[in-house]
């Protein structure tokens, strides 16, 4: 009994600590993504180029928002689709799982924050948005560090070949002030590897696909889930294809973006949210189940006991159904 009390005491001090640490990490990630994205805190590496280099001589395709897949569309889709999917999936899973068990009474007795449904939604969406910012940081960091040029680089750079002495195509230009074009366009034409749009869309698609595959239960139809998953994945792949087709990125950039996004999603799903499973904590159910087995009420699935958060209400959990039922 003394050990139990000690555990409760510890967890009550751990919970605010966890929340605080997670908020700090999240805020730091968002800030870093912001600095990469909207400021020039991290200047892009200035890479040289060969005169008349054909790989960088494609025509300028216009600003990003004139693309067939403008950034705004990508950002809204990668926000809306996973959010909706997770909301629908959690509601369905919760109400199917809750049927025939006594979970609801326990959940209702707890504070709303400890509601397992809400906690799962917050956790999955929180980890998802964390991954969005991490992927953005990875892509931006790669672009800034490598400074690889886009296929339309020379069209925006517009180097004065006579002034630079470009008699042969083998002449390599390292001069920083070689470009005469719009400086903003030149800077963005130096950010190509890896493709951020490809990384974000594949990250979003893989996270959603893994969620759908691992959580959704579609009894009776075998092809519904794969169809949805393949549709999402091909949409994400299409974003990269359009980037290449519009001369905004090379294939290597897009493939590296795919890899970055997919790796981030797989890591977060397998290692951080444990494949979206309902966690089964070792010590708590023993305590929580005893009064139920005494009453002959099977209460094997207890989604509300799965983290240090739950130990707060641990001692009351066996008591409250007991009093309610008798
Ligand atoms: C390119 O440089 C040469 C020599 O410096 C100069 O005469 C010419 O006007 C420049 N051309 C442009 C388009 O700036």
CSV table of C-alpha atoms and ligand atoms in Angstrom, one decimal:
chain,number,residue,atom,x,y,z
A,1,UNK,CA,0.0,0.0,0.0
A,2,UNK,CA,2.9,2.3,0.8
A,3,UNK,CA,4.5,1.6,-2.6
A,4,UNK,CA,1.2,2.5,-4.3
A,5,UNK,CA,1.0,5.8,-2.5
A,6,UNK,CA,4.6,6.5,-3.5
A,7,UNK,CA,3.8,5.7,-7.1
A,8,UNK,CA,0.8,8.0,-7.1
A,9,UNK,CA,2.8,10.8,-5.5
A,10,UNK,CA,5.6,10.5,-8.1
A,11,UNK,CA,3.3,10.4,-11.1
A,12,UNK,CA,1.4,13.5,-9.9
A,13,UNK,CA,4.7,15.4,-10.1
A,14,UNK,CA,5.7,13.7,-13.3
A,15,UNK,CA,2.6,14.7,-15.3
A,16,UNK,CA,3.1,18.5,-15.3
A,17,UNK,CA,6.8,17.8,-16.0
A,18,UNK,CA,5.9,15.7,-19.0
A,19,UNK,CA,3.5,18.2,-20.3
A,20,UNK,CA,6.0,21.0,-19.8
A,21,UNK,CA,8.8,19.2,-21.5
A,22,UNK,CA,6.6,18.3,-24.4
A,23,UNK,CA,5.3,21.8,-24.9
A,24,UNK,CA,8.8,23.2,-24.8
A,25,UNK,CA,10.0,20.7,-27.4
A,26,UNK,CA,7.0,21.4,-29.6
A,27,UNK,CA,7.5,25.1,-29.3
A,28,UNK,CA,11.2,24.8,-30.1
A,29,UNK,CA,10.4,22.7,-33.2
A,30,UNK,CA,7.8,25.2,-34.4
A,31,UNK,CA,10.2,28.1,-33.9
A,32,UNK,CA,13.0,26.3,-35.7
A,33,UNK,CA,10.7,25.5,-38.6
A,34,UNK,CA,9.6,29.1,-38.7
A,35,UNK,CA,13.2,30.5,-38.7
A,36,UNK,CA,14.1,28.1,-41.6
A,37,UNK,CA,11.0,29.0,-43.5
A,38,UNK,CA,10.4,32.7,-43.2
A,39,UNK,CA,13.7,34.2,-42.2
A,40,UNK,CA,17.2,34.2,-43.5
A,41,UNK,CA,18.8,33.2,-40.2
A,42,UNK,CA,20.4,30.2,-41.9
A,43,UNK,CA,21.9,31.5,-45.2
A,44,UNK,CA,21.8,29.2,-48.1
A,45,UNK,CA,25.1,27.7,-49.3
A,46,UNK,CA,26.2,29.4,-52.5
A,47,UNK,CA,27.2,26.6,-55.0
A,48,UNK,CA,28.9,27.3,-58.2
A,49,UNK,CA,27.8,26.1,-61.6
A,50,UNK,CA,29.1,25.4,-65.1
A,51,UNK,CA,28.4,27.9,-67.9
A,52,UNK,CA,25.3,27.0,-69.9
A,53,UNK,CA,24.7,23.9,-67.7
A,54,UNK,CA,21.8,22.1,-69.3
A,55,UNK,CA,20.5,20.6,-66.1
A,56,UNK,CA,19.9,24.1,-64.7
A,57,UNK,CA,18.7,25.8,-67.9
A,58,UNK,CA,15.0,24.9,-67.9
A,59,UNK,CA,12.6,27.9,-68.2
A,60,UNK,CA,11.4,29.6,-65.1
A,61,UNK,CA,7.9,28.1,-64.3
A,62,UNK,CA,6.6,31.2,-62.4
A,63,UNK,CA,6.1,31.7,-58.7
A,64,UNK,CA,5.1,28.8,-56.5
A,65,UNK,CA,1.4,29.7,-56.2
A,66,UNK,CA,1.1,29.4,-60.0
A,67,UNK,CA,2.0,25.7,-59.8
A,68,UNK,CA,-0.5,23.0,-60.5
A,69,UNK,CA,0.0,22.0,-56.9
A,70,UNK,CA,0.5,25.3,-55.1
A,71,UNK,CA,1.9,25.1,-51.5
A,72,UNK,CA,-1.4,26.3,-50.1
A,73,UNK,CA,-3.2,23.3,-51.6
A,74,UNK,CA,-0.6,20.9,-50.3
A,75,UNK,CA,-0.6,22.4,-46.8
A,76,UNK,CA,-4.4,22.4,-46.6
A,77,UNK,CA,-4.6,18.8,-47.8
A,78,UNK,CA,-1.9,17.5,-45.4
A,79,UNK,CA,-3.7,19.2,-42.6
A,80,UNK,CA,-7.2,18.2,-43.4
A,81,UNK,CA,-7.0,14.6,-44.6
A,82,UNK,CA,-5.1,13.1,-41.6
A,83,UNK,CA,-7.1,15.2,-39.1
A,84,UNK,CA,-10.4,14.0,-40.5
A,85,UNK,CA,-9.1,10.4,-40.9
A,86,UNK,CA,-7.9,10.3,-37.3
A,87,UNK,CA,-11.1,11.9,-35.9
A,88,UNK,CA,-13.3,9.5,-37.8
A,89,UNK,CA,-11.2,6.5,-37.0
A,90,UNK,CA,-11.0,7.2,-33.3
A,91,UNK,CA,-14.7,7.9,-32.9
A,92,UNK,CA,-15.5,4.6,-34.7
A,93,UNK,CA,-12.9,2.6,-32.8
A,94,UNK,CA,-14.1,4.1,-29.5
A,95,UNK,CA,-17.8,3.4,-30.0
A,96,UNK,CA,-17.2,-0.1,-31.4
A,97,UNK,CA,-14.9,-0.9,-28.5
A,98,UNK,CA,-17.0,0.6,-25.9
A,99,UNK,CA,-20.0,-1.5,-26.7
A,100,UNK,CA,-20.7,-4.2,-24.1
A,101,UNK,CA,-18.1,-3.1,-21.7
A,102,UNK,CA,-18.3,-0.9,-18.6
A,103,UNK,CA,-15.8,1.6,-19.9
A,104,UNK,CA,-18.2,4.5,-20.2
A,105,UNK,CA,-19.0,4.7,-16.5
A,106,UNK,CA,-15.3,4.9,-15.6
A,107,UNK,CA,-14.6,7.4,-18.3
A,108,UNK,CA,-17.5,9.6,-17.2
A,109,UNK,CA,-16.3,9.5,-13.6
A,110,UNK,CA,-12.9,10.8,-14.7
A,111,UNK,CA,-12.0,14.3,-15.6
A,112,UNK,CA,-12.7,15.0,-19.3
A,113,UNK,CA,-9.0,15.3,-20.0
A,114,UNK,CA,-8.4,11.7,-19.1
A,115,UNK,CA,-11.0,10.6,-21.5
A,116,UNK,CA,-9.2,7.9,-23.5
A,117,UNK,CA,-10.8,8.9,-26.7
A,118,UNK,CA,-9.7,12.5,-26.4
A,119,UNK,CA,-6.3,11.5,-25.2
A,120,UNK,CA,-5.7,9.3,-28.2
A,121,UNK,CA,-6.9,12.0,-30.6
A,122,UNK,CA,-4.7,14.6,-29.0
A,123,UNK,CA,-1.7,12.3,-28.9
A,124,UNK,CA,-2.0,11.1,-32.6
A,125,UNK,CA,-2.6,14.6,-33.9
A,126,UNK,CA,0.1,16.1,-31.7
A,127,UNK,CA,2.7,13.6,-32.9
A,128,UNK,CA,1.5,14.1,-36.4
A,129,UNK,CA,2.0,17.9,-36.3
A,130,UNK,CA,5.3,17.4,-34.6
A,131,UNK,CA,6.3,15.3,-37.6
A,132,UNK,CA,5.1,18.0,-40.0
A,133,UNK,CA,7.5,20.5,-38.4
A,134,UNK,CA,10.3,18.0,-38.2
A,135,UNK,CA,10.0,17.1,-41.8
A,136,UNK,CA,9.9,20.8,-42.7
A,137,UNK,CA,13.1,21.3,-40.7
A,138,UNK,CA,14.8,18.3,-42.3
A,139,UNK,CA,13.9,19.5,-45.8
A,140,UNK,CA,14.9,23.1,-45.2
A,141,UNK,CA,18.1,22.1,-43.5
A,142,UNK,CA,19.0,19.9,-46.5
A,143,UNK,CA,18.3,22.7,-48.9
A,144,UNK,CA,20.3,25.3,-47.0
A,145,UNK,CA,23.3,23.0,-46.4
A,146,UNK,CA,23.6,21.6,-49.9
A,147,UNK,CA,22.5,24.7,-51.9
A,148,UNK,CA,21.7,22.5,-54.9
A,149,UNK,CA,20.1,24.5,-57.7
A,150,UNK,CA,16.7,23.9,-59.2
A,151,UNK,CA,16.4,23.0,-62.9
A,152,UNK,CA,15.4,26.6,-63.6
A,153,UNK,CA,18.3,28.1,-61.7
A,154,UNK,CA,20.1,29.7,-64.7
A,155,UNK,CA,16.8,31.3,-65.9
A,156,UNK,CA,16.4,33.2,-62.7
A,157,UNK,CA,20.1,33.8,-62.0
A,158,UNK,CA,20.7,35.2,-65.5
A,159,UNK,CA,24.5,35.4,-65.3
A,160,UNK,CA,26.3,37.7,-67.7
A,161,UNK,CA,28.3,35.1,-69.5
A,162,UNK,CA,30.5,37.7,-71.3
A,163,UNK,CA,31.5,39.3,-68.1
A,164,UNK,CA,32.2,35.9,-66.5
A,165,UNK,CA,34.3,34.9,-69.4
A,166,UNK,CA,32.3,31.8,-70.4
A,167,UNK,CA,34.0,30.8,-73.6
A,168,UNK,CA,33.5,27.1,-73.1
A,169,UNK,CA,30.8,25.1,-71.3
A,170,UNK,CA,33.4,23.6,-69.1
A,171,UNK,CA,34.1,26.8,-67.3
A,172,UNK,CA,33.0,26.6,-63.7
A,173,UNK,CA,31.7,29.7,-62.0
A,174,UNK,CA,32.2,30.1,-58.3
A,175,UNK,CA,31.7,33.8,-58.1
A,176,UNK,CA,29.1,34.8,-55.5
A,177,UNK,CA,27.9,37.8,-57.4
A,178,UNK,CA,27.6,36.0,-60.8
A,179,UNK,CA,23.8,36.3,-60.8
A,180,UNK,CA,22.1,39.4,-62.1
A,181,UNK,CA,18.5,38.3,-61.7
A,182,UNK,CA,16.0,39.0,-58.8
A,183,UNK,CA,17.9,38.1,-55.6
A,184,UNK,CA,14.9,36.6,-53.9
A,185,UNK,CA,14.2,34.3,-56.8
A,186,UNK,CA,17.9,33.4,-57.0
A,187,UNK,CA,17.9,32.5,-53.3
A,188,UNK,CA,14.8,30.3,-53.7
A,189,UNK,CA,16.3,28.7,-56.9
A,190,UNK,CA,19.2,27.6,-54.8
A,191,UNK,CA,17.0,25.6,-52.5
A,192,UNK,CA,16.1,22.3,-54.2
A,193,UNK,CA,17.5,19.3,-52.4
A,194,UNK,CA,15.4,17.7,-50.9
A,195,UNK,CA,11.9,18.7,-52.2
A,196,UNK,CA,9.9,20.0,-49.2
A,197,UNK,CA,6.5,19.5,-50.9
A,198,UNK,CA,7.3,15.9,-51.8
A,199,UNK,CA,8.6,15.2,-48.2
A,200,UNK,CA,5.5,16.7,-46.5
A,201,UNK,CA,3.0,15.0,-48.8
A,202,UNK,CA,4.6,11.6,-48.4
A,203,UNK,CA,5.0,12.1,-44.7
A,204,UNK,CA,1.3,12.9,-44.4
A,205,UNK,CA,0.2,10.1,-46.7
A,206,UNK,CA,2.4,7.4,-45.0
A,207,UNK,CA,1.2,8.5,-41.5
A,208,UNK,CA,-2.5,8.4,-42.6
A,209,UNK,CA,-2.0,5.1,-44.5
A,210,UNK,CA,-0.4,3.5,-41.5
A,211,UNK,CA,-3.2,4.8,-39.3
A,212,UNK,CA,-5.9,3.5,-41.7
A,213,UNK,CA,-4.2,0.1,-42.0
A,214,UNK,CA,-3.6,-0.4,-38.3
A,215,UNK,CA,-6.8,1.1,-36.7
A,216,UNK,CA,-9.6,0.9,-39.2
A,217,UNK,CA,-11.7,-2.3,-39.1
A,218,UNK,CA,-13.6,-2.9,-42.4
A,219,UNK,CA,-15.4,-6.1,-42.0
A,220,UNK,CA,-16.9,-7.5,-45.2
A,221,UNK,CA,-14.8,-5.6,-47.6
A,222,UNK,CA,-11.2,-6.5,-48.3
A,223,UNK,CA,-10.4,-3.9,-50.8
A,224,UNK,CA,-11.7,-0.7,-49.2
A,225,UNK,CA,-8.6,-0.1,-47.0
A,226,UNK,CA,-6.0,-0.8,-49.7
A,227,UNK,CA,-7.9,1.4,-52.2
A,228,UNK,CA,-8.0,4.3,-49.8
A,229,UNK,CA,-4.3,3.8,-48.9
A,230,UNK,CA,-3.1,3.6,-52.5
A,231,UNK,CA,-5.2,6.6,-53.5
A,232,UNK,CA,-3.5,8.7,-50.7
A,233,UNK,CA,-0.1,7.4,-51.6
A,234,UNK,CA,-0.5,8.1,-55.3
A,235,UNK,CA,-1.7,11.6,-54.6
A,236,UNK,CA,1.4,12.2,-52.5
A,237,UNK,CA,3.7,10.7,-55.2
A,238,UNK,CA,1.9,12.9,-57.8
A,239,UNK,CA,3.0,16.1,-55.9
A,240,UNK,CA,6.6,15.1,-56.5
A,241,UNK,CA,5.9,14.2,-60.2
A,242,UNK,CA,4.4,17.6,-60.7
A,243,UNK,CA,7.4,19.3,-59.1
A,244,UNK,CA,9.7,17.5,-61.6
A,245,UNK,CA,7.4,18.2,-64.6
A,246,UNK,CA,7.2,21.9,-63.8
A,247,UNK,CA,11.1,22.1,-63.6
A,248,UNK,CA,10.9,23.1,-59.9
A,249,UNK,CA,12.9,20.1,-58.7
A,250,UNK,CA,15.1,17.3,-60.0
A,251,UNK,CA,14.2,13.7,-59.6
A,252,UNK,CA,16.9,13.3,-57.0
A,253,UNK,CA,15.3,16.1,-54.9
A,254,UNK,CA,11.9,14.5,-55.1
A,255,UNK,CA,13.2,11.0,-54.2
A,256,UNK,CA,15.1,12.4,-51.3
A,257,UNK,CA,12.0,14.2,-50.2
A,258,UNK,CA,9.9,11.0,-50.4
A,259,UNK,CA,12.5,9.2,-48.4
A,260,UNK,CA,12.7,11.9,-45.7
A,261,UNK,CA,8.9,12.0,-45.3
A,262,UNK,CA,8.4,8.3,-45.3
A,263,UNK,CA,11.2,7.7,-42.8
A,264,UNK,CA,9.8,10.3,-40.5
A,265,UNK,CA,6.3,8.9,-40.6
A,266,UNK,CA,7.5,5.3,-40.1
A,267,UNK,CA,9.7,6.2,-37.2
A,268,UNK,CA,7.0,8.2,-35.5
A,269,UNK,CA,4.3,5.6,-35.9
A,270,UNK,CA,6.4,2.6,-34.9
A,271,UNK,CA,8.5,4.1,-32.2
A,272,UNK,CA,6.5,7.0,-30.8
A,273,UNK,CA,2.8,6.1,-31.0
A,274,UNK,CA,3.3,2.3,-30.9
A,275,UNK,CA,1.4,1.6,-34.1
A,276,UNK,CA,-1.7,3.4,-32.7
A,277,UNK,CA,-2.4,0.5,-30.4
A,278,UNK,CA,-4.4,0.8,-27.2
A,279,UNK,CA,-1.6,0.6,-24.7
A,280,UNK,CA,-1.7,-2.2,-22.2
A,281,UNK,CA,0.1,-1.1,-19.0
A,282,UNK,CA,1.7,-3.7,-16.8
A,283,UNK,CA,0.9,-2.7,-13.2
A,284,UNK,CA,-2.4,-0.9,-13.2
A,285,UNK,CA,-4.9,-3.4,-14.6
A,286,UNK,CA,-4.1,-5.9,-11.9
A,287,UNK,CA,-5.4,-3.4,-9.4
A,288,UNK,CA,-8.2,-2.2,-11.6
A,289,UNK,CA,-9.5,-5.7,-12.5
A,290,UNK,CA,-9.7,-7.2,-9.1
A,291,UNK,CA,-13.0,-5.7,-8.0
A,292,UNK,CA,-14.6,-6.5,-11.3
A,293,UNK,CA,-13.6,-10.1,-11.3
A,294,UNK,CA,-15.0,-10.3,-7.8
A,295,UNK,CA,-18.3,-9.0,-9.1
A,296,UNK,CA,-18.1,-11.3,-12.1
A,297,UNK,CA,-18.0,-8.4,-14.5
A,298,UNK,CA,-15.4,-8.9,-17.3
A,299,UNK,CA,-13.6,-5.7,-17.8
A,300,UNK,CA,-10.5,-6.8,-19.7
A,301,UNK,CA,-10.2,-3.8,-22.0
A,302,UNK,CA,-9.5,-0.7,-20.0
A,303,UNK,CA,-8.4,2.0,-22.4
A,304,UNK,CA,-8.4,4.6,-19.6
A,305,UNK,CA,-5.4,3.0,-17.9
A,306,UNK,CA,-2.3,3.4,-20.1
A,307,UNK,CA,0.0,6.2,-19.0
A,308,UNK,CA,1.4,8.0,-16.0
A,309,UNK,CA,-1.6,10.3,-16.4
A,310,UNK,CA,-3.9,7.5,-15.4
A,311,UNK,CA,-2.1,6.7,-12.2
A,312,UNK,CA,-3.5,9.9,-10.8
A,313,UNK,CA,-7.0,8.4,-10.8
A,314,UNK,CA,-5.7,4.9,-10.2
A,315,UNK,CA,-6.8,4.4,-6.6
A,316,UNK,CA,-10.3,5.7,-7.3
A,317,UNK,CA,-10.8,3.6,-10.3
A,318,UNK,CA,-11.4,0.3,-8.5
A,319,UNK,CA,-13.6,2.1,-6.0
A,320,UNK,CA,-15.8,4.1,-8.3
A,321,UNK,CA,-17.3,1.3,-10.4
A,322,UNK,CA,-17.7,-0.7,-7.2
A,323,UNK,CA,-19.9,1.9,-5.6
A,324,UNK,CA,-21.7,2.6,-8.8
A,325,UNK,CA,-22.6,-1.0,-9.4
A,326,UNK,CA,-23.6,-2.1,-5.9
B,1,LIG,C1,27.8,41.9,-69.5
B,1,LIG,O1,29.1,42.3,-69.2
B,1,LIG,C2,29.7,43.0,-70.2
B,1,LIG,C3,31.2,43.2,-69.8
B,1,LIG,O2,31.3,43.6,-68.5
B,1,LIG,C4,28.9,44.3,-70.4
B,1,LIG,O3,29.5,45.0,-71.4
B,1,LIG,C5,27.5,44.0,-70.8
B,1,LIG,O4,26.8,45.2,-70.9
B,1,LIG,C6,26.9,43.1,-69.7
B,1,LIG,N1,25.6,42.7,-70.2
B,1,LIG,C7,24.5,42.7,-69.4
B,1,LIG,C8,23.3,42.2,-70.0
B,1,LIG,O5,24.5,43.2,-68.3
